[in-house]
Coordinates of C-alpha atoms and ligand atoms in Angstrom, one line a residue:
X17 CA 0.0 0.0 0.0
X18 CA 1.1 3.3 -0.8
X19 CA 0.5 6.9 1.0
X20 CA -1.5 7.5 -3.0
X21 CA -3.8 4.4 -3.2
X22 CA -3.4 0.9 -3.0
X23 CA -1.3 -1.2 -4.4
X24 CA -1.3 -4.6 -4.5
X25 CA 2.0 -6.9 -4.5
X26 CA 2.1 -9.9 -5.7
X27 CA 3.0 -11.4 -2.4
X28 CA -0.6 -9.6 -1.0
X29 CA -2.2 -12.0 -4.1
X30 CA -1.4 -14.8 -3.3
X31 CA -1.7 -14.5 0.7
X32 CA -5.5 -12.4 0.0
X33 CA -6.2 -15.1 -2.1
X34 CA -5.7 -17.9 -0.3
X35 CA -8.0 -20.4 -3.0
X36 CA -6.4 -18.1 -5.5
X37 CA -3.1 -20.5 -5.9
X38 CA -5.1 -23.8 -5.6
X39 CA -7.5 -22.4 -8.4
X40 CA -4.6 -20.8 -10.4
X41 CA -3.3 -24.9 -10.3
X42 CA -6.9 -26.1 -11.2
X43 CA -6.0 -29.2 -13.0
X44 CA -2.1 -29.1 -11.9
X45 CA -3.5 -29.2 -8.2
X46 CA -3.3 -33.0 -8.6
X47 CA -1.2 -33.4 -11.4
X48 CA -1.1 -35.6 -14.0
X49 CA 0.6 -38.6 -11.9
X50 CA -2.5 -37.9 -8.9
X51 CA -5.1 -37.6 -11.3
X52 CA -7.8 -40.5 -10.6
X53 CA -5.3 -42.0 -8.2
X54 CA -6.6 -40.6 -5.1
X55 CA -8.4 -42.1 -2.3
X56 CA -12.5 -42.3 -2.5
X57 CA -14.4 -39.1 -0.9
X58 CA -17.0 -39.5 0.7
X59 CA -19.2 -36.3 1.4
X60 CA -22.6 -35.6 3.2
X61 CA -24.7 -32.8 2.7
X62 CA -26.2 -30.5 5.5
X63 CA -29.2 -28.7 4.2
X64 CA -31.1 -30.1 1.2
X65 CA -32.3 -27.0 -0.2
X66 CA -31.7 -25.3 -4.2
X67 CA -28.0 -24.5 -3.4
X68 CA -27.4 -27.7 -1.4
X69 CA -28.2 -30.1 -4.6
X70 CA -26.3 -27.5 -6.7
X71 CA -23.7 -28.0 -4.5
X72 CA -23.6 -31.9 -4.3
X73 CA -23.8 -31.6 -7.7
X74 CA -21.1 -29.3 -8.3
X75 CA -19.3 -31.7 -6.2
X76 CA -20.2 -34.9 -8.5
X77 CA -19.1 -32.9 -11.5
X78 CA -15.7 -31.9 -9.8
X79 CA -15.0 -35.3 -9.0
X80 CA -15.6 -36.4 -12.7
X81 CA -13.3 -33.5 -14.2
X82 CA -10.7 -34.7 -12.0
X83 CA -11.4 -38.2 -12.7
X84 CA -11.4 -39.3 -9.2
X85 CA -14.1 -40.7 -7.1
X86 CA -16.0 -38.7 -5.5
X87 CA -19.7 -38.9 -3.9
X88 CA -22.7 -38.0 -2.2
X89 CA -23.4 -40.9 1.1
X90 CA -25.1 -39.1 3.2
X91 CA -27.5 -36.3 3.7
X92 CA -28.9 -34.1 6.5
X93 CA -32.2 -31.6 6.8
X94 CA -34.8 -30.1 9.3
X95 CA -37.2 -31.9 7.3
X96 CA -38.4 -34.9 5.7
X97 CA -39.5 -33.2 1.9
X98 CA -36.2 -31.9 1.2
X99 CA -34.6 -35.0 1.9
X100 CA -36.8 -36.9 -0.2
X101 CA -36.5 -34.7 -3.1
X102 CA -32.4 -35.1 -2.9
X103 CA -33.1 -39.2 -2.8
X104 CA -34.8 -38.7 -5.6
X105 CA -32.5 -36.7 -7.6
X106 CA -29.4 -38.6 -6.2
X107 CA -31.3 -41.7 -8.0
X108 CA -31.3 -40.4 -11.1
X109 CA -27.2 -39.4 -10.5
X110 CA -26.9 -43.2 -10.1
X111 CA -26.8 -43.3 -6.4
X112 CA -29.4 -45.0 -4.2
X113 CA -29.1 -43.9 -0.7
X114 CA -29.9 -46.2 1.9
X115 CA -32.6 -45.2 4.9
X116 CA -29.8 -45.3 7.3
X117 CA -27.7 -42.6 5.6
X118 CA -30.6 -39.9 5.7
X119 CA -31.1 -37.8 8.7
X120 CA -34.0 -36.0 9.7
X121 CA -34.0 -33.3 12.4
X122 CA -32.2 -30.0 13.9
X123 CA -29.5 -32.6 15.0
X124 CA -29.4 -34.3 11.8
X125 CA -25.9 -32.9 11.2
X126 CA -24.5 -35.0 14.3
X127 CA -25.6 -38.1 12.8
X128 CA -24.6 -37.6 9.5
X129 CA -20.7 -36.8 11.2
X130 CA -21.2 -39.4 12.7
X131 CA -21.9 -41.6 9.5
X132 CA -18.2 -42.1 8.0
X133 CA -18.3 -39.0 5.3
X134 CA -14.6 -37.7 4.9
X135 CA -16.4 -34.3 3.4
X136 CA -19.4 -32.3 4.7
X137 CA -21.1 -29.5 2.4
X138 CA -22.8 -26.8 4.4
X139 CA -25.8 -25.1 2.7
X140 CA -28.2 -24.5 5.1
X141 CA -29.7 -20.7 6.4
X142 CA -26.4 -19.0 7.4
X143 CA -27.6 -19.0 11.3
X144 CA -26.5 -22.5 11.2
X145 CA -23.1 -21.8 9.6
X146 CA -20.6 -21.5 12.8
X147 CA -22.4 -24.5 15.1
X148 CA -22.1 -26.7 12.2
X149 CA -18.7 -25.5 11.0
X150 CA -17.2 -26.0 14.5
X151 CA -18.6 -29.6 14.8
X152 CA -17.4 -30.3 11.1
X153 CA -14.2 -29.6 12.4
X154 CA -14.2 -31.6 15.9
X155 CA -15.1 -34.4 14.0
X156 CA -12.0 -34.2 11.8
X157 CA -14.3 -33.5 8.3
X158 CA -13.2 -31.0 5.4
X159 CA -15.5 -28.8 5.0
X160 CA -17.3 -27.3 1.9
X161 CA -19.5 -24.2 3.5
X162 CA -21.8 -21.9 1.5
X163 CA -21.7 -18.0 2.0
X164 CA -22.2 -15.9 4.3
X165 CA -20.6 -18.0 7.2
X166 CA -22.2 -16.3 10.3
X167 CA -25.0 -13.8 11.1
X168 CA -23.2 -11.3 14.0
X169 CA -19.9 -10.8 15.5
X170 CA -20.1 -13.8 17.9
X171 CA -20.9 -16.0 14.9
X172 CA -17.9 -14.0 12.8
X173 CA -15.4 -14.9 15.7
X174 CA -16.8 -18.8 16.3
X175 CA -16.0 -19.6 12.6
X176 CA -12.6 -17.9 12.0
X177 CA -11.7 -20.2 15.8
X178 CA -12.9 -23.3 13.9
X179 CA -11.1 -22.3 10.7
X180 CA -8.0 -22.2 12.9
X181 CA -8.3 -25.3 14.6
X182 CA -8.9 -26.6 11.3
X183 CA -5.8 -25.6 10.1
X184 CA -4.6 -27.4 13.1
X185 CA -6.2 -30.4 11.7
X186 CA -4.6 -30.2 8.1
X187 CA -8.5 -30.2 7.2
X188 CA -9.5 -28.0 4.3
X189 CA -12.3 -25.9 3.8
X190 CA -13.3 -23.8 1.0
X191 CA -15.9 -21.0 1.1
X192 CA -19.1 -20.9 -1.6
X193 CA -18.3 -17.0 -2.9
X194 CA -17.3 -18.3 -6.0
X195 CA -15.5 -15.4 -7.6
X196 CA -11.8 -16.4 -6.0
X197 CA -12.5 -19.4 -8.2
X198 CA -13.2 -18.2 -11.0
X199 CA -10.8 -17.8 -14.9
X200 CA -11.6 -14.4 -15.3
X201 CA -11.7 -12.8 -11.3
X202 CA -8.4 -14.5 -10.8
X203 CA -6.8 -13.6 -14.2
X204 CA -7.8 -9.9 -13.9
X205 CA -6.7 -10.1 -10.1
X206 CA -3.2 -11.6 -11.2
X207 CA -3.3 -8.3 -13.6
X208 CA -4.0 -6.2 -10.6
X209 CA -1.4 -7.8 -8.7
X210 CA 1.6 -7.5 -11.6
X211 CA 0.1 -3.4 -11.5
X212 CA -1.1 -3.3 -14.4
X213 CA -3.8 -1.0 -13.3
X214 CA -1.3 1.0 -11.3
X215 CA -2.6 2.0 -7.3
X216 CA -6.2 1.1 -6.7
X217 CA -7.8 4.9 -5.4
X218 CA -11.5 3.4 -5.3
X219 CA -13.9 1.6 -6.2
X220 CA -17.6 0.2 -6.2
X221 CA -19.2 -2.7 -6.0
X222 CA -22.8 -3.5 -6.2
X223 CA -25.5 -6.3 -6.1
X224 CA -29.1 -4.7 -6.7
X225 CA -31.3 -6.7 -7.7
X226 CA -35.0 -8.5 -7.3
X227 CA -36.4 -9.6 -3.4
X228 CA -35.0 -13.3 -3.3
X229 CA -39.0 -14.2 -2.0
X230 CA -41.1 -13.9 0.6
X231 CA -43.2 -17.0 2.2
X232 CA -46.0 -15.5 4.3
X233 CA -46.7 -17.1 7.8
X234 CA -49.6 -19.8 7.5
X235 CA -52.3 -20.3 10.6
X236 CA -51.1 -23.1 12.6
X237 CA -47.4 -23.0 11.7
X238 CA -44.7 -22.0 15.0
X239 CA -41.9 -19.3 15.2
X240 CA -40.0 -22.2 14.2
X241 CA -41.8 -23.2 11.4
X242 CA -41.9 -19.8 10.3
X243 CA -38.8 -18.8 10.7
X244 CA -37.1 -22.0 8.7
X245 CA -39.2 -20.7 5.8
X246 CA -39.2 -17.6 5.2
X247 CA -35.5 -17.1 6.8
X248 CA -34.0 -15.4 3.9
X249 CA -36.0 -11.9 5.2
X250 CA -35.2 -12.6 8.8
X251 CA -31.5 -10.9 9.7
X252 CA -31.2 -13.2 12.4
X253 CA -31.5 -16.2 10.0
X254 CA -29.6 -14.6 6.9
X255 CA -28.0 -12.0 8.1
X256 CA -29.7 -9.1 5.6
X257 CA -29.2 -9.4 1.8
X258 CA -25.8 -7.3 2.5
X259 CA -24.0 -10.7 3.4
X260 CA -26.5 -13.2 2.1
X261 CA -26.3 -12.0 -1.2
X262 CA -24.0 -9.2 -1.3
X263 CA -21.2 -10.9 0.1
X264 CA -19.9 -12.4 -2.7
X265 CA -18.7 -8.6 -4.1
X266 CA -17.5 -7.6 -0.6
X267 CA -15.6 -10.5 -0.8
X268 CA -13.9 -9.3 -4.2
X269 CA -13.6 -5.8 -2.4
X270 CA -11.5 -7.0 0.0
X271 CA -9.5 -9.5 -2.5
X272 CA -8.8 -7.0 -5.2
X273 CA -7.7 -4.2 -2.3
X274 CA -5.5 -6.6 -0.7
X275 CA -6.7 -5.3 3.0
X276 CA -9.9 -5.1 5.1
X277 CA -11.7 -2.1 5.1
X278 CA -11.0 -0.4 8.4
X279 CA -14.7 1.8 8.5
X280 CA -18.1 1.8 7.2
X281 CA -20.3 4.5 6.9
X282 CA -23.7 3.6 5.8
X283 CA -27.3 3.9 5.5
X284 CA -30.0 1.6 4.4
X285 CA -33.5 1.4 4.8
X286 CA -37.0 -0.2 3.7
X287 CA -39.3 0.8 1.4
X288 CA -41.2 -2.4 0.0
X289 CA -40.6 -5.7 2.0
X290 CA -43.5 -7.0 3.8
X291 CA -42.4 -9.6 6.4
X292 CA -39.2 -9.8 8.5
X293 CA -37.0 -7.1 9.5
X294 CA -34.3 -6.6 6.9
X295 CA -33.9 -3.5 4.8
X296 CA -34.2 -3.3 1.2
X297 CA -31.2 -1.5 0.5
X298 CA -27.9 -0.4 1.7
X299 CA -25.6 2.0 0.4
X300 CA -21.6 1.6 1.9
X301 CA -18.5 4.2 2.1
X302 CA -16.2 1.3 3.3
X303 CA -13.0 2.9 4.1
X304 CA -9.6 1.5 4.3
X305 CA -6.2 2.6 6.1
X306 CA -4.5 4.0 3.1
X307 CA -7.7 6.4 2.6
X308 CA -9.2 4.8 -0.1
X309 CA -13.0 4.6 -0.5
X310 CA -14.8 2.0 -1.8
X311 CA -18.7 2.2 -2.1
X312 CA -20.7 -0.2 -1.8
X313 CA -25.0 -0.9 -3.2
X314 CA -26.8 -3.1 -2.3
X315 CA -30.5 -3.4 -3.4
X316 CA -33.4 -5.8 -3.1
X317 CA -36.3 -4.2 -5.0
X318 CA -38.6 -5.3 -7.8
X319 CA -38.5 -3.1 -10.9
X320 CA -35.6 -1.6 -9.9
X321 CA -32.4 -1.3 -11.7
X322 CA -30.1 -4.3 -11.3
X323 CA -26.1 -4.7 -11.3
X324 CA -23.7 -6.9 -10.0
X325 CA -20.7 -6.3 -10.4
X326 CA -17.1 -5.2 -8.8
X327 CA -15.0 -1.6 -10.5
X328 CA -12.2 -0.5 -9.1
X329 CA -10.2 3.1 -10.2
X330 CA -6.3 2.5 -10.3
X331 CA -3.9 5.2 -12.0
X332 CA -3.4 3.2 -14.9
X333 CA -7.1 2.3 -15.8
X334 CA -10.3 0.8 -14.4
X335 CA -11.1 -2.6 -13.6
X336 CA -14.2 -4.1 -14.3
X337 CA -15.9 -7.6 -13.2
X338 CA -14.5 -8.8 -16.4
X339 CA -12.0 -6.5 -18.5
X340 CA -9.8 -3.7 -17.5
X341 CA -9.4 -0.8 -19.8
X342 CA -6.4 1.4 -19.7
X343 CA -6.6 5.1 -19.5
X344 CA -3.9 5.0 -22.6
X345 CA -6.4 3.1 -23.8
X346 CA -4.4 0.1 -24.6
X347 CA -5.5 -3.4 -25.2
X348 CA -5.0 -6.1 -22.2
X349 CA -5.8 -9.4 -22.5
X350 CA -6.7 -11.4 -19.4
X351 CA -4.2 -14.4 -18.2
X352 CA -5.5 -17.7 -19.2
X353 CA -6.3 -19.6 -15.9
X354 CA -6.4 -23.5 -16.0
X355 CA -9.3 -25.2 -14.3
X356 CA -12.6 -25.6 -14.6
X357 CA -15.0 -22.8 -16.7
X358 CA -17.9 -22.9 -14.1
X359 CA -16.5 -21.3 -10.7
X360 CA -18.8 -23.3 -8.5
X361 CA -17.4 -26.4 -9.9
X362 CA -14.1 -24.9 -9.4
X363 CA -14.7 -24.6 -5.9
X364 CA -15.4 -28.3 -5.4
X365 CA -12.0 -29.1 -7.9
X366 CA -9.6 -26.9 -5.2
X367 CA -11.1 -28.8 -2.3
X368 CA -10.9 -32.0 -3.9
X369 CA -7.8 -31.2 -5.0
X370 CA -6.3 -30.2 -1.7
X371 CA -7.4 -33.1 -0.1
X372 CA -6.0 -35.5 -2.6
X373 CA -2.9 -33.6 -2.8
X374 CA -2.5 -33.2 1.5
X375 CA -2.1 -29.5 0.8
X376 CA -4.6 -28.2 2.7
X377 CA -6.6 -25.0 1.2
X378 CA -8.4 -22.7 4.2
X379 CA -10.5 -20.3 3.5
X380 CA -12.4 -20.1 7.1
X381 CA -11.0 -17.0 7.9
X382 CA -11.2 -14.7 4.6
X383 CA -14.9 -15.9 4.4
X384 CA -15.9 -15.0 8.0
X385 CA -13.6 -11.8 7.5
X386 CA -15.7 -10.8 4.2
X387 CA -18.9 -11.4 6.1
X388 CA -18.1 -9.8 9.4
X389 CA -17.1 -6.7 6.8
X390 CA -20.7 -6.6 5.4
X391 CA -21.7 -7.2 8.9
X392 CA -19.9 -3.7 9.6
X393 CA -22.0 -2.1 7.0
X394 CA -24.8 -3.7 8.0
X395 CA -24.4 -2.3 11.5
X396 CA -23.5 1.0 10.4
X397 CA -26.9 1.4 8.6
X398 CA -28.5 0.5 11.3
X399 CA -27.8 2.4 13.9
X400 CA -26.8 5.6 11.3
X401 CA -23.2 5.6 12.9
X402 CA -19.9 5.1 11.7
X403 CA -18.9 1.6 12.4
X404 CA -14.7 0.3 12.5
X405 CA -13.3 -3.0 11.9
X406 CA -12.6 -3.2 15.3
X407 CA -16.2 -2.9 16.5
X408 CA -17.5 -6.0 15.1
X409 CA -13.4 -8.3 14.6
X410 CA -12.6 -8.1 18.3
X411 CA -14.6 -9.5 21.3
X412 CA -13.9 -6.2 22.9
X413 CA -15.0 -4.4 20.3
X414 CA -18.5 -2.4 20.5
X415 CA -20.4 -5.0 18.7
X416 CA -17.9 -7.6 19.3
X417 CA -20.3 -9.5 21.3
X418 CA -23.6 -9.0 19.9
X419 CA -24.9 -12.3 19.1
X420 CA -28.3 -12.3 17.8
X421 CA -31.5 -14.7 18.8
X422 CA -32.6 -17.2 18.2
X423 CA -29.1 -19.1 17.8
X424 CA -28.7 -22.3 15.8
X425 CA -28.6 -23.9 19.5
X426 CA -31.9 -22.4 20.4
X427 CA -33.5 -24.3 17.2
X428 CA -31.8 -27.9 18.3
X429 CA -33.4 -27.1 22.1
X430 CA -36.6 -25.8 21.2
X431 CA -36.3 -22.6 22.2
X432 CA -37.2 -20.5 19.7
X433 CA -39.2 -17.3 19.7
X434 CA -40.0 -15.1 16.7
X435 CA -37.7 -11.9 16.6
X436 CA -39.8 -8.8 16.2
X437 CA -41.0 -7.8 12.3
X438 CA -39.6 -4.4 12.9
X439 CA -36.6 -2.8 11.4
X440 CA -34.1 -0.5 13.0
X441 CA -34.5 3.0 13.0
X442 CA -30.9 4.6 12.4
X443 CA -30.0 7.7 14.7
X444 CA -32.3 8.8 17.5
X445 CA -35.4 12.0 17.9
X446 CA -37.8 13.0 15.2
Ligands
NAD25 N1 -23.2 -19.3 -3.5 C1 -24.3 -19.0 -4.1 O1 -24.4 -18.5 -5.2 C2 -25.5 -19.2 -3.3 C3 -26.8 -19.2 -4.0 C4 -27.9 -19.5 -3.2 C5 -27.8 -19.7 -1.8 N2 -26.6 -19.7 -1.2 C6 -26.5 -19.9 0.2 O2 -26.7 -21.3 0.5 C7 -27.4 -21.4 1.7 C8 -28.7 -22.2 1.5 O3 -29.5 -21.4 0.6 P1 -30.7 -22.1 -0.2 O4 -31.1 -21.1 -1.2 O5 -30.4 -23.5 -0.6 O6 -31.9 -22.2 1.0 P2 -33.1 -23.2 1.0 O7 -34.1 -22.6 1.9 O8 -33.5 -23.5 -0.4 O9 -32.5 -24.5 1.6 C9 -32.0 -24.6 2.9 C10 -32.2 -26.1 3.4 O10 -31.6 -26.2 4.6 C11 -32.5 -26.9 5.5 N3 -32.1 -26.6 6.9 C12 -32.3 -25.5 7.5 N4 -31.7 -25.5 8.7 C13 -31.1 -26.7 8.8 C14 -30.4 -27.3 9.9 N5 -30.2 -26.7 11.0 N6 -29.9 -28.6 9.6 C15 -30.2 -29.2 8.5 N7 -30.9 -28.7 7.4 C16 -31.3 -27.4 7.6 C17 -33.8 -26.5 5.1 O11 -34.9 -27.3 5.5 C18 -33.7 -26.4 3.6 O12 -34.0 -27.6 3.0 C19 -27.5 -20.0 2.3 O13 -26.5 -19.7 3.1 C20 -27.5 -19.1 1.0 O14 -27.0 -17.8 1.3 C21 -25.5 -19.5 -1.9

């Protein structure tokens, strides 16, 4: 980093991105001599929702690119309909799970650890993420865990602990915000790294986009009932679209900078959503020590304009998502990167990979790190105050032990009572 803007070294690329040199290997992870010569994997699934079968399937197709053998044994849910539908879809994968290897209940995930998988793949409501993490990795399992990894501080804290007692372990576990996997991010970041868009002096990144959907309360269904489906507008079941959704271009904010943002001035607010307590949008000044901004829009509203998509200002051009374009308007073509073309198969290939190779890939820590940054944001809109890293990274911090209710433990005991469908109100008075 430099007193103009940021630059990135190429030492900072390959530490920020820690999947970054696993995905940049791809196929060479394993090698032509390793290739279909590892041992079998085993995985289970925890949470057999859309993303979960996506992501026993991106599995499957990541143990056929690398010709090795690789599949689903065992799966876990709250509920009985999910798990049948996975049965059914596993059947017509080729794999006929027995009765014994499908688990039912808020404590299916114990005995599915307990059930001989080598991998476990975490897609359930994000609430869940840390509990589940830390028993993934007290059992000894790598660990496959969707985005965003925690909901509050607390949870933030509990997953980068895990992470490090994986590490302990040599157990690897690879985060689902894609773009660290994927040709053109990590060809364009290599770009960024070798300066070829000179100091980084801003940026902006954005996900606005449609409400994800809303499933009304029913007569006759519990605050637990409820609350399992429509959790994607709960924050203390998602977290707020700012890390359920937006997390994945935080994540790239904080990849392409090479640092965490050290502030976040925000606001947010509702103007649409009907049920649950989450804003609709969010707009970020994330700041970083160097005294870069980077802003940051994120926006759940029908009819609305929609982006996705990471920009970031350097002295010698702009990068976008996919291209950068020099301000001496030269011509840059982006590195080819080996591996797979689909970046949630990619994923799945660097965790295979680093099992089968006994070079452990982490990624607990920059995933709870990118969450706990939208977290900050989140926060910051909230209350209408400036929030610092510091506040929401460190128990000690002002938010550093907020820890929102119900808990994933409060779902496996019973306890569960519906959070208020209010939203914050940022500042205080009229
Ligand atoms: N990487 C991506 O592009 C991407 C896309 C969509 C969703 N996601 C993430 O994946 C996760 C799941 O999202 P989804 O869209 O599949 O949700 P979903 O509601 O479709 O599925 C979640 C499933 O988990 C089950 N479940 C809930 N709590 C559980 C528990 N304690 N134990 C076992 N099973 C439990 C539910 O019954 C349901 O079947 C979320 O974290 C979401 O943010 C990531």
């Amino acid at each position: 980093m430099n007193e103009k803007g940021v630059t990135v070294s190429r030492r900072d690329f390959m530490r920020a991105g820690v999947a970054a040199g696993a995905a940049i290997g791809g196929l060479t992870i394993l090698g032509a001599t390793a290739r279909g010569q590892g041992k079998a994997l085993k995985a289970g699934l925890v949470g057999c929702g859309s993303r979960g079968r996506g992501a026993a399937a991106n599995f499957l197709e990541a143990g056929k690119f690398l010709n090795t053998d690789a599949s689903i044994a065992a799966i876990a849910d709250v509920y009985k309909e999910p798990i049948d539908k996975t049965r059914e879809w596993l059947k017509q994968q080729g794999t006929d799970l027995p009765d014994k290897a499908c688990f039912v209940g808020f404590d299916a995930y114990k005995k599915l650890l307990d059930s001989g998988v080598d991998v476990v793949l975490l897609a359930t409501p994000p609430v869940f993420r840390p509990l589940h993490f830390e028993s993934c990795v007290k059992a000894g399992k790598h660990v496959f865990m969707e985005k965003p990894v925690c909901v509050d501080p607390v949870g933030g804290h509990r997953v980068i602990a895990a992470g490090e007692e994986a590490t302990k372990k040599n157990l690897s576990v690879v985060a689902g915000t894609q773009y660290r996997h994927s040709k053109v991010r990590l060809g364009l970041r290599k770009l960024v790294a070798d300066g070829v868009a000179g100091s980084l002096w801003g940026g902006a990144v954005y996900w606005c986009g449609t409400l994800s959907y809303v499933n009304r309360r029913e007569p006759g269904w519990s605050d637990t009932e409820y609350l399992m489906k429509n959790w994607i507008n709960f924050v203390e079941m998602s977290g707020d679209h700012i890390i359920e959704q937006h997390v994945h271009n935080i994540d790239v904010m904080i990849w392409f900078m090479g640092a965490l943002p050290s502030l976040a001035v925000a606001v947010g607010g509702r103007a649409r959503r009907q049920t649950g307590n989450q804003f609709d949008f969010f707009s970020v000044d994330f700041q970083f020590k160097s005294g870069v901004h980077v802003h940051s829009l994120s926006r759940q509203l029908n009819g609305a304009w929609s982006r996705e998509a990471e920009e970031f200002v350097g002295d010698k051009g702009i990068v976008k998502s996919d291209r950068i374009l020099l301000h001496s308007k030269e011509k840059v073509a982006i590195p080819e990167v080996p591996g797979h073309d689909n970046a949630y198969v990619q994923e799945h290939v660097d965790l295979i990979g680093s099992i089968l190779k006994g070079k452990p890939l982490n990624e607990a820590q920059q995933v709870a790190e990118s969450t706990l940054a939208g977290i900050m944001g989140r926060l910051s809109a909230y209350t209408g105050q400036p929030v610092r890293w510091v506040d929401v990274s460190k128990p000690e911090g002002q938010f550093g032990k907020l820890a929102l209710k119900p808990t994933a433990e409060d779902f496996e005991t019973g306890e569960v009572k519906l959070p208020p469908e209010a939203i914050p109100v940022p500042g205080k008075g009229e």
